PDB file of C-alpha atoms in Angstrom:
ATOM      1  CA  MET A 168      -4.738 -17.550 -22.290  1.00  0.00           C
ATOM      2  CA  ASN A 169      -5.461 -20.604 -24.462  1.00  0.00           C
ATOM      3  CA  GLY A 170      -8.919 -19.731 -25.766  1.00  0.00           C
ATOM      4  CA  ASP A 171     -10.980 -22.387 -23.942  1.00  0.00           C
ATOM      5  CA  GLY A 172     -12.933 -19.841 -21.890  1.00  0.00           C
ATOM      6  CA  HIS A 173     -11.400 -20.874 -18.546  1.00  0.00           C
ATOM      7  CA  ARG A 174      -9.189 -18.629 -16.422  1.00  0.00           C
ATOM      8  CA  ASP A 175      -5.508 -19.588 -16.508  1.00  0.00           C
ATOM      9  CA  LEU A 176      -2.307 -18.638 -14.661  1.00  0.00           C
ATOM     10  CA  TRP A 177       1.300 -17.847 -15.434  1.00  0.00           C
ATOM     11  CA  THR A 178       3.744 -18.470 -12.601  1.00  0.00           C
ATOM     12  CA  VAL A 179       7.526 -18.806 -12.311  1.00  0.00           C
ATOM     13  CA  ASP A 180       9.235 -21.911 -10.922  1.00  0.00           C
ATOM     14  CA  ALA A 181      12.197 -21.998  -8.542  1.00  0.00           C
ATOM     15  CA  ALA A 182      14.646 -21.999 -11.459  1.00  0.00           C
ATOM     16  CA  GLY A 183      13.118 -18.828 -12.920  1.00  0.00           C
ATOM     17  CA  ARG A 184      11.304 -20.559 -15.789  1.00  0.00           C
ATOM     18  CA  LEU A 185       7.864 -19.326 -16.803  1.00  0.00           C
ATOM     19  CA  GLN A 186       5.123 -21.922 -16.238  1.00  0.00           C
ATOM     20  CA  PHE A 187       1.651 -21.988 -17.795  1.00  0.00           C
ATOM     21  CA  ARG A 188      -1.258 -23.503 -15.867  1.00  0.00           C
ATOM     22  CA  ALA A 189      -4.479 -24.137 -17.783  1.00  0.00           C
ATOM     23  CA  GLY A 190      -7.568 -23.618 -15.606  1.00  0.00           C
ATOM     24  CA  LYS A 191     -10.409 -26.138 -15.437  1.00  0.00           C
ATOM     25  CA  ALA A 192     -12.996 -23.630 -14.073  1.00  0.00           C
ATOM     26  CA  ASP A 193     -13.436 -25.595 -10.843  1.00  0.00           C
ATOM     27  CA  GLY A 194     -10.517 -24.242  -8.829  1.00  0.00           C
ATOM     28  CA  THR A 195      -8.089 -26.820 -10.216  1.00  0.00           C
ATOM     29  CA  PHE A 196      -5.521 -26.607 -12.983  1.00  0.00           C
ATOM     30  CA  ALA A 197      -3.810 -28.890 -15.423  1.00  0.00           C
ATOM     31  CA  ALA A 198      -0.196 -29.751 -14.666  1.00  0.00           C
ATOM     32  CA  PRO A 199       2.075 -26.772 -15.367  1.00  0.00           C
ATOM     33  CA  VAL A 200       3.822 -26.758 -18.735  1.00  0.00           C
ATOM     34  CA  ASP A 201       6.779 -24.778 -20.008  1.00  0.00           C
ATOM     35  CA  GLY A 202       5.923 -21.122 -20.690  1.00  0.00           C
ATOM     36  CA  GLY A 203       8.774 -20.556 -23.124  1.00  0.00           C
ATOM     37  CA  VAL A 204      11.119 -18.078 -21.417  1.00  0.00           C
ATOM     38  CA  ASP A 205      13.362 -17.625 -18.417  1.00  0.00           C
ATOM     39  CA  VAL A 206      12.519 -14.749 -16.096  1.00  0.00           C
ATOM     40  CA  ALA A 207      15.214 -12.735 -14.347  1.00  0.00           C
ATOM     41  CA  ALA A 208      15.430 -12.958 -10.574  1.00  0.00           C
ATOM     42  CA  GLY A 209      13.257 -10.298  -8.957  1.00  0.00           C
ATOM     43  CA  ALA A 210      11.164  -9.717 -12.092  1.00  0.00           C
ATOM     44  CA  GLN A 211       7.366  -9.515 -11.914  1.00  0.00           C
ATOM     45  CA  VAL A 212       5.110 -11.255 -14.446  1.00  0.00           C
ATOM     46  CA  LEU A 213       1.397 -10.848 -15.078  1.00  0.00           C
ATOM     47  CA  ALA A 214      -1.285 -11.604 -17.620  1.00  0.00           C
ATOM     48  CA  SER A 215      -2.193  -8.135 -18.786  1.00  0.00           C
ATOM     49  CA  GLY A 216      -4.798  -8.163 -21.512  1.00  0.00           C
ATOM     50  CA  ASP A 217      -4.407  -8.322 -25.265  1.00  0.00           C
ATOM     51  CA  TRP A 218      -1.548  -6.049 -26.369  1.00  0.00           C
ATOM     52  CA  THR A 219      -1.330  -7.501 -29.888  1.00  0.00           C
ATOM     53  CA  GLY A 220      -4.981  -7.587 -30.972  1.00  0.00           C
ATOM     54  CA  ASP A 221      -5.198 -11.333 -31.571  1.00  0.00           C
ATOM     55  CA  GLY A 222      -7.758 -12.059 -28.849  1.00  0.00           C
ATOM     56  CA  TYR A 223      -5.390 -13.699 -26.355  1.00  0.00           C
ATOM     57  CA  ASN A 224      -4.081 -12.277 -23.079  1.00  0.00           C
ATOM     58  CA  ASP A 225      -0.395 -11.450 -23.302  1.00  0.00           C
ATOM     59  CA  LEU A 226       2.390 -11.504 -20.724  1.00  0.00           C
ATOM     60  CA  VAL A 227       3.877  -8.326 -19.233  1.00  0.00           C
ATOM     61  CA  VAL A 228       7.182  -8.449 -17.344  1.00  0.00           C
ATOM     62  CA  LEU A 229       8.770  -5.769 -15.162  1.00  0.00           C
ATOM     63  CA  GLU A 230      12.485  -6.461 -14.824  1.00  0.00           C
ATOM     64  CA  TYR A 231      15.707  -4.698 -13.927  1.00  0.00           C
ATOM     65  CA  ASN A 232      18.068  -3.901 -16.805  1.00  0.00           C
ATOM     66  CA  ASP A 233      21.796  -3.890 -16.048  1.00  0.00           C
ATOM     67  CA  VAL A 234      22.586  -1.561 -18.966  1.00  0.00           C
ATOM     68  CA  THR A 235      20.073   1.212 -18.214  1.00  0.00           C
ATOM     69  CA  ARG A 236      20.192   0.508 -14.471  1.00  0.00           C
ATOM     70  CA  THR A 237      16.444   0.952 -14.412  1.00  0.00           C
ATOM     71  CA  LYS A 238      13.434  -1.331 -14.595  1.00  0.00           C
ATOM     72  CA  LEU A 239      11.917  -1.914 -18.029  1.00  0.00           C
ATOM     73  CA  LEU A 240       8.468  -3.109 -19.109  1.00  0.00           C
ATOM     74  CA  TRP A 241       8.189  -5.856 -21.730  1.00  0.00           C
ATOM     75  CA  ALA A 242       5.117  -7.347 -23.382  1.00  0.00           C
ATOM     76  CA  TYR A 243       5.358 -10.919 -24.706  1.00  0.00           C
ATOM     77  CA  GLU A 244       2.910 -12.039 -27.376  1.00  0.00           C
ATOM     78  CA  ASN A 245       0.898 -15.135 -26.461  1.00  0.00           C
ATOM     79  CA  GLY A 246      -0.121 -16.975 -29.610  1.00  0.00           C
ATOM     80  CA  GLY A 247      -2.946 -18.898 -27.948  1.00  0.00           C
ATOM     81  CA  LEU A 248      -1.207 -21.727 -26.088  1.00  0.00           C
ATOM     82  CA  GLY A 249       0.052 -19.829 -23.051  1.00  0.00           C
ATOM     83  CA  LYS A 250       3.624 -20.024 -24.367  1.00  0.00           C
ATOM     84  CA  VAL A 251       5.722 -16.968 -25.232  1.00  0.00           C
ATOM     85  CA  SER A 252       9.193 -16.354 -26.671  1.00  0.00           C
ATOM     86  CA  GLU A 253      11.966 -13.759 -26.643  1.00  0.00           C
ATOM     87  CA  ALA A 254      11.370 -13.218 -30.366  1.00  0.00           C
ATOM     88  CA  GLY A 255       7.768 -12.195 -29.690  1.00  0.00           C
ATOM     89  CA  ARG A 256       8.439  -9.519 -27.096  1.00  0.00           C
ATOM     90  CA  PHE A 257       8.446  -5.739 -27.399  1.00  0.00           C
ATOM     91  CA  GLN A 258       9.187  -2.953 -24.950  1.00  0.00           C
ATOM     92  CA  LEU A 259       6.404  -0.847 -23.457  1.00  0.00           C
ATOM     93  CA  SER A 260       7.680   2.705 -23.254  1.00  0.00           C
ATOM     94  CA  VAL A 261       6.739   6.370 -22.985  1.00  0.00           C
ATOM     95  CA  SER A 262       7.584   9.357 -25.166  1.00  0.00           C
ATOM     96  CA  CYS A 263       8.644  11.336 -22.103  1.00  0.00           C
ATOM     97  CA  PRO A 264      10.818   8.990 -20.017  1.00  0.00           C
ATOM     98  CA  VAL A 265      12.592  11.732 -18.051  1.00  0.00           C
ATOM     99  CA  LYS A 266      11.925  15.333 -17.118  1.00  0.00           C
ATOM    100  CA  ASP A 267      13.446  17.390 -19.955  1.00  0.00           C
ATOM    101  CA  PRO A 268      11.811  20.777 -20.687  1.00  0.00           C
ATOM    102  CA  ASP A 269      14.016  21.225 -23.780  1.00  0.00           C
ATOM    103  CA  GLN A 270      12.334  18.175 -25.298  1.00  0.00           C
ATOM    104  CA  GLY A 271       8.855  19.200 -24.196  1.00  0.00           C
ATOM    105  CA  CYS A 272       8.848  16.865 -21.206  1.00  0.00           C
ATOM    106  CA  GLU A 273       7.749  18.710 -18.097  1.00  0.00           C
ATOM    107  CA  THR A 274       7.537  15.477 -16.089  1.00  0.00           C
ATOM    108  CA  GLY A 275       9.036  12.036 -16.441  1.00  0.00           C
ATOM    109  CA  ASP A 276       6.331   9.520 -17.326  1.00  0.00           C
ATOM    110  CA  ASP A 277       8.204   6.207 -16.843  1.00  0.00           C
ATOM    111  CA  HIS A 278       7.197   5.721 -13.229  1.00  0.00           C
ATOM    112  CA  TRP A 279       8.160   2.057 -13.458  1.00  0.00           C
ATOM    113  CA  TYR A 280      11.915   2.810 -13.746  1.00  0.00           C
ATOM    114  CA  ASN A 281      12.181   2.114 -10.003  1.00  0.00           C
ATOM    115  CA  ALA A 282       8.698   0.696  -9.355  1.00  0.00           C
ATOM    116  CA  ASP A 283       7.851  -1.736  -6.594  1.00  0.00           C
ATOM    117  CA  GLN A 284       4.927  -3.449  -8.333  1.00  0.00           C
ATOM    118  CA  ILE A 285       2.763  -3.552 -11.446  1.00  0.00           C
ATOM    119  CA  ALA A 286      -0.830  -4.816 -11.696  1.00  0.00           C
ATOM    120  CA  ALA A 287      -3.140  -5.485 -14.631  1.00  0.00           C
ATOM    121  CA  ALA A 288      -5.930  -2.936 -14.432  1.00  0.00           C
ATOM    122  CA  GLY A 289      -8.034  -4.385 -17.270  1.00  0.00           C
ATOM    123  CA  ASP A 290      -9.626  -1.907 -19.671  1.00  0.00           C
ATOM    124  CA  VAL A 291     -10.695   0.841 -17.269  1.00  0.00           C
ATOM    125  CA  ASP A 292     -11.431   3.488 -19.906  1.00  0.00           C
ATOM    126  CA  GLY A 293     -13.396   1.260 -22.273  1.00  0.00           C
ATOM    127  CA  ASP A 294     -11.209   1.842 -25.336  1.00  0.00           C
ATOM    128  CA  GLY A 295     -10.580  -1.865 -25.903  1.00  0.00           C
ATOM    129  CA  GLY A 296      -6.940  -1.792 -24.802  1.00  0.00           C
ATOM    130  CA  PRO A 297      -5.314  -3.097 -21.602  1.00  0.00           C
ATOM    131  CA  ASP A 298      -4.345  -0.632 -18.881  1.00  0.00           C
ATOM    132  CA  LEU A 299      -1.694  -0.904 -16.174  1.00  0.00           C
ATOM    133  CA  LEU A 300      -1.218   0.121 -12.556  1.00  0.00           C
ATOM    134  CA  VAL A 301       2.289   0.950 -11.346  1.00  0.00           C
ATOM    135  CA  LYS A 302       3.153   1.284  -7.658  1.00  0.00           C
ATOM    136  CA  GLN A 303       6.195   3.519  -7.187  1.00  0.00           C
ATOM    137  CA  GLY A 304       7.060   4.094  -3.548  1.00  0.00           C
ATOM    138  CA  THR A 305       4.166   5.901  -1.891  1.00  0.00           C
ATOM    139  CA  GLU A 306       2.497   6.607  -5.261  1.00  0.00           C
ATOM    140  CA  LEU A 307       0.107   4.619  -7.444  1.00  0.00           C
ATOM    141  CA  TRP A 308      -0.089   5.458 -11.164  1.00  0.00           C
ATOM    142  CA  LEU A 309      -2.605   4.403 -13.810  1.00  0.00           C
ATOM    143  CA  TYR A 310      -1.428   4.008 -17.408  1.00  0.00           C
ATOM    144  CA  TYR A 311      -3.891   3.818 -20.272  1.00  0.00           C
ATOM    145  CA  GLY A 312      -2.593   1.269 -22.765  1.00  0.00           C
ATOM    146  CA  GLY A 313      -1.771   2.625 -26.202  1.00  0.00           C
ATOM    147  CA  PHE A 314       0.661   2.466 -29.107  1.00  0.00           C
ATOM    148  CA  PRO A 315       3.374   3.318 -29.605  1.00  0.00           C
ATOM    149  CA  TYR A 316       3.627   4.916 -26.158  1.00  0.00           C
ATOM    150  CA  LEU A 317       1.868   4.429 -22.850  1.00  0.00           C
ATOM    151  CA  ASP A 318       1.721   8.194 -22.320  1.00  0.00           C
ATOM    152  CA  ASN A 319      -0.338   9.007 -25.412  1.00  0.00           C
ATOM    153  CA  THR A 320      -2.858   9.694 -22.673  1.00  0.00           C
ATOM    154  CA  ALA A 321      -1.028  11.130 -19.671  1.00  0.00           C
ATOM    155  CA  PRO A 322      -0.676   8.692 -16.763  1.00  0.00           C
ATOM    156  CA  VAL A 323      -2.877   9.489 -13.777  1.00  0.00           C
ATOM    157  CA  LEU A 324      -1.629   9.732 -10.205  1.00  0.00           C
ATOM    158  CA  VAL A 325      -4.224   7.740  -8.279  1.00  0.00           C
ATOM    159  CA  GLY A 326      -2.780   8.636  -4.897  1.00  0.00           C
ATOM    160  CA  GLY A 327       0.462   9.971  -3.512  1.00  0.00           C
ATOM    161  CA  ALA A 328       0.529   8.550  -0.005  1.00  0.00           C
ATOM    162  CA  GLY A 329       0.330   5.204   1.739  1.00  0.00           C
ATOM    163  CA  TRP A 330       0.777   2.866  -1.233  1.00  0.00           C
ATOM    164  CA  ASP A 331       4.239   1.744  -0.126  1.00  0.00           C
ATOM    165  CA  SER A 332       2.766  -0.362   2.683  1.00  0.00           C
ATOM    166  CA  VAL A 333       0.352  -2.389   0.528  1.00  0.00           C
ATOM    167  CA  THR A 334       0.254  -4.891  -2.313  1.00  0.00           C
ATOM    168  CA  VAL A 335      -2.215  -3.881  -5.028  1.00  0.00           C
ATOM    169  CA  VAL A 336      -4.445  -6.456  -6.752  1.00  0.00           C
ATOM    170  CA  ALA A 337      -6.779  -5.529  -9.613  1.00  0.00           C
ATOM    171  CA  PRO A 338      -9.664  -8.058  -9.644  1.00  0.00           C
ATOM    172  CA  GLY A 339     -11.854  -6.104 -12.082  1.00  0.00           C
ATOM    173  CA  ASP A 340     -15.428  -5.067 -11.335  1.00  0.00           C
ATOM    174  CA  VAL A 341     -16.346  -7.276  -8.384  1.00  0.00           C
ATOM    175  CA  ASN A 342     -19.580  -5.540  -7.346  1.00  0.00           C
ATOM    176  CA  GLY A 343     -21.157  -5.237 -10.797  1.00  0.00           C
ATOM    177  CA  ASP A 344     -21.477  -1.451 -10.972  1.00  0.00           C
ATOM    178  CA  GLY A 345     -19.423  -1.130 -14.146  1.00  0.00           C
ATOM    179  CA  ALA A 346     -16.338   0.374 -12.466  1.00  0.00           C
ATOM    180  CA  ALA A 347     -13.112  -1.521 -11.785  1.00  0.00           C
ATOM    181  CA  ASP A 348     -12.306  -2.197  -8.133  1.00  0.00           C
ATOM    182  CA  LEU A 349      -9.106  -2.874  -6.192  1.00  0.00           C
ATOM    183  CA  TRP A 350      -8.031  -5.276  -3.477  1.00  0.00           C
ATOM    184  CA  LEU A 351      -5.243  -4.172  -1.148  1.00  0.00           C
ATOM    185  CA  ARG A 352      -3.116  -6.267   1.195  1.00  0.00           C
ATOM    186  CA  GLU A 353      -1.526  -4.513   4.165  1.00  0.00           C
ATOM    187  CA  ASP A 354       1.872  -6.180   3.871  1.00  0.00           C
ATOM    188  CA  ALA A 355       2.872  -6.168   7.535  1.00  0.00           C
ATOM    189  CA  THR A 356      -0.422  -7.332   9.060  1.00  0.00           C
ATOM    190  CA  GLY A 357      -1.808  -9.463   6.214  1.00  0.00           C
ATOM    191  CA  ASP A 358      -5.176  -7.684   6.340  1.00  0.00           C
ATOM    192  CA  LEU A 359      -7.085  -7.597   3.039  1.00  0.00           C
ATOM    193  CA  PHE A 360      -9.199  -4.618   1.989  1.00  0.00           C
ATOM    194  CA  SER A 361     -11.505  -3.838  -0.905  1.00  0.00           C
ATOM    195  CA  VAL A 362     -11.701  -0.400  -2.524  1.00  0.00           C
ATOM    196  CA  MET A 363     -14.697   0.118  -4.769  1.00  0.00           C
ATOM    197  CA  GLY A 364     -14.219   2.039  -7.996  1.00  0.00           C
ATOM    198  CA  ALA A 365     -16.620   4.791  -9.023  1.00  0.00           C
ATOM    199  CA  LYS A 366     -17.540   6.472 -12.296  1.00  0.00           C
ATOM    200  CA  GLY A 367     -17.143  10.160 -13.008  1.00  0.00           C
ATOM    201  CA  SER A 368     -19.576  12.481 -14.766  1.00  0.00           C
ATOM    202  CA  ASP A 369     -18.328  11.192 -18.130  1.00  0.00           C
ATOM    203  CA  GLY A 370     -19.451   7.674 -17.275  1.00  0.00           C
ATOM    204  CA  LYS A 371     -15.876   6.358 -17.075  1.00  0.00           C
ATOM    205  CA  LEU A 372     -13.865   5.211 -14.084  1.00  0.00           C
ATOM    206  CA  ALA A 373     -12.674   8.067 -11.861  1.00  0.00           C
ATOM    207  CA  PRO A 374      -9.265   6.743 -10.648  1.00  0.00           C
ATOM    208  CA  ALA A 375      -9.151   9.144  -7.696  1.00  0.00           C
ATOM    209  CA  GLY A 376     -11.908   7.063  -6.116  1.00  0.00           C
ATOM    210  CA  TRP A 377      -9.404   4.286  -5.504  1.00  0.00           C
ATOM    211  CA  GLY A 378      -7.846   6.441  -2.834  1.00  0.00           C
ATOM    212  CA  SER A 379     -11.075   6.470  -0.821  1.00  0.00           C
ATOM    213  CA  ALA A 380     -12.400   4.345   2.031  1.00  0.00           C
ATOM    214  CA  ARG A 381     -11.103   0.798   2.401  1.00  0.00           C
ATOM    215  CA  THR A 382     -13.284  -2.045   3.670  1.00  0.00           C
ATOM    216  CA  LYS A 383     -11.553  -4.906   5.491  1.00  0.00           C
ATOM    217  CA  THR A 384     -12.546  -8.281   4.032  1.00  0.00           C
ATOM    218  CA  ALA A 385     -10.054 -10.793   5.471  1.00  0.00           C
ATOM    219  CA  SER A 386      -6.819 -11.155   7.421  1.00  0.00           C
ATOM    220  CA  GLY A 387      -3.770 -13.386   7.809  1.00  0.00           C
ATOM    221  CA  VAL A 388      -2.209 -13.096   4.330  1.00  0.00           C
ATOM    222  CA  THR A 389       1.109 -11.426   5.173  1.00  0.00           C
ATOM    223  CA  ARG A 390       3.752 -10.571   2.614  1.00  0.00           C
ATOM    224  CA  ALA A 391       6.258 -12.680   4.545  1.00  0.00           C
ATOM    225  CA  ASP A 392       4.083 -15.763   3.995  1.00  0.00           C
ATOM    226  CA  TYR A 393       2.735 -14.854   0.533  1.00  0.00           C
ATOM    227  CA  PRO A 394       5.127 -12.529  -1.331  1.00  0.00           C
ATOM    228  CA  VAL A 395       3.061 -12.520  -4.550  1.00  0.00           C
ATOM    229  CA  LEU A 396      -0.698 -11.937  -4.899  1.00  0.00           C
ATOM    230  CA  GLY A 397      -2.888 -11.750  -7.982  1.00  0.00           C
ATOM    231  CA  ALA A 398      -6.399 -12.087  -9.365  1.00  0.00           C
ATOM    232  CA  SER A 399      -7.429 -13.716 -12.644  1.00  0.00           C
ATOM    233  CA  GLY A 400     -11.198 -13.634 -12.304  1.00  0.00           C
ATOM    234  CA  ASP A 401     -13.337 -16.575 -11.195  1.00  0.00           C
ATOM    235  CA  LEU A 402     -11.033 -19.588 -10.999  1.00  0.00           C
ATOM    236  CA  SER A 403     -13.421 -21.885  -9.122  1.00  0.00           C
ATOM    237  CA  GLY A 404     -16.543 -21.576 -11.283  1.00  0.00           C
ATOM    238  CA  ASP A 405     -18.870 -20.183  -8.616  1.00  0.00           C
ATOM    239  CA  GLY A 406     -19.248 -16.747 -10.172  1.00  0.00           C
ATOM    240  CA  VAL A 407     -17.085 -14.944  -7.590  1.00  0.00           C
ATOM    241  CA  THR A 408     -13.605 -13.563  -8.288  1.00  0.00           C
ATOM    242  CA  ASP A 409     -10.840 -15.423  -6.478  1.00  0.00           C
ATOM    243  CA  LEU A 410      -7.423 -14.429  -5.120  1.00  0.00           C
ATOM    244  CA  TRP A 411      -4.300 -16.462  -5.843  1.00  0.00           C
ATOM    245  CA  ALA A 412      -0.868 -16.251  -4.267  1.00  0.00           C
ATOM    246  CA  VAL A 413       2.643 -17.630  -4.404  1.00  0.00           C
ATOM    247  CA  ALA A 414       3.756 -18.665  -0.924  1.00  0.00           C
ATOM    248  CA  ALA A 415       7.227 -18.135   0.512  1.00  0.00           C
ATOM    249  CA  ASP A 416       7.979 -21.828  -0.018  1.00  0.00           C
ATOM    250  CA  GLY A 417       7.139 -21.593  -3.731  1.00  0.00           C
ATOM    251  CA  ARG A 418       3.673 -23.162  -3.655  1.00  0.00           C
ATOM    252  CA  THR A 419       0.913 -21.547  -5.694  1.00  0.00           C
ATOM    253  CA  VAL A 420      -2.329 -21.369  -3.707  1.00  0.00           C
ATOM    254  CA  LEU A 421      -5.911 -20.267  -4.262  1.00  0.00           C
ATOM    255  CA  PHE A 422      -7.979 -18.227  -1.814  1.00  0.00           C
ATOM    256  CA  ARG A 423     -11.624 -18.578  -2.799  1.00  0.00           C
ATOM    257  CA  GLY A 424     -13.748 -15.494  -3.126  1.00  0.00           C
ATOM    258  CA  THR A 425     -17.066 -15.480  -1.273  1.00  0.00           C
ATOM    259  CA  ALA A 426     -20.038 -13.162  -1.045  1.00  0.00           C
ATOM    260  CA  ASN A 427     -18.540 -11.765   2.172  1.00  0.00           C
ATOM    261  CA  GLY A 428     -14.908 -11.426   1.094  1.00  0.00           C
ATOM    262  CA  ILE A 429     -11.981 -13.819   0.761  1.00  0.00           C
ATOM    263  CA  ASP A 430     -11.723 -17.242   2.389  1.00  0.00           C
ATOM    264  CA  THR A 431      -8.073 -17.267   3.474  1.00  0.00           C
ATOM    265  CA  THR A 432      -7.893 -21.053   3.759  1.00  0.00           C
ATOM    266  CA  PRO A 433      -5.210 -21.807   1.121  1.00  0.00           C
ATOM    267  CA  VAL A 434      -5.974 -24.411  -1.541  1.00  0.00           C
ATOM    268  CA  VAL A 435      -2.664 -25.633  -2.941  1.00  0.00           C
ATOM    269  CA  LEU A 436      -2.468 -25.573  -6.734  1.00  0.00           C
ATOM    270  CA  GLY A 437       0.987 -27.115  -6.924  1.00  0.00           C
TER     271      GLY A 437
END
């Protein structure tokens, strides 16, 4: 997020203030510094690709809005220091927010209005823009990033069953086949699974493949102990994508990726 080539993190402290942690590419981070904004209780934050075209990853926040009584998506521009501001934010929206046949909307496309989780999917269609995953109850939806609306290309239902029991992490292409993969955490048991992405006949990711066979890679990372999970690439400098988490006591920890899966020995980041 600051242009030095190392993977960084945004987290939120106990007071709800955004914190920026600059990575050192060895599994350690510089001391957290102020990220520029307060985050509402219960909101989700993630680094979600470059929404503004300036070459830096921007911040996306899913938060509840008291006026609309729904959850809204906001993108915050990161100017290159990992710090954002209210003045530099804009709403991510759809042209068809609700089902309204009179307006040409056969389905409502804002599946985040009551979503449980969002995840940064990277650029799965190769158009240069960031894409998003939204977990809404038992369903998982893929949105192809675009302007001015996220439904310029219709969102894709990845799967309509079983997603309510897992946390979704999008680590990118971990097996080097050119298709984005997923990591899933079974919330109750803490078991971790990998789901390999696959390409369709057009050479692009076929999202339906994410609903296929899951391979168990680790265990012991329950939602009760680690409410928040994420992936930001290789944080330790060994060439393998790592998993990070925020523990129930507020600590941010690193779980190192290995050739055989995830080492669930937590390394405290602070």
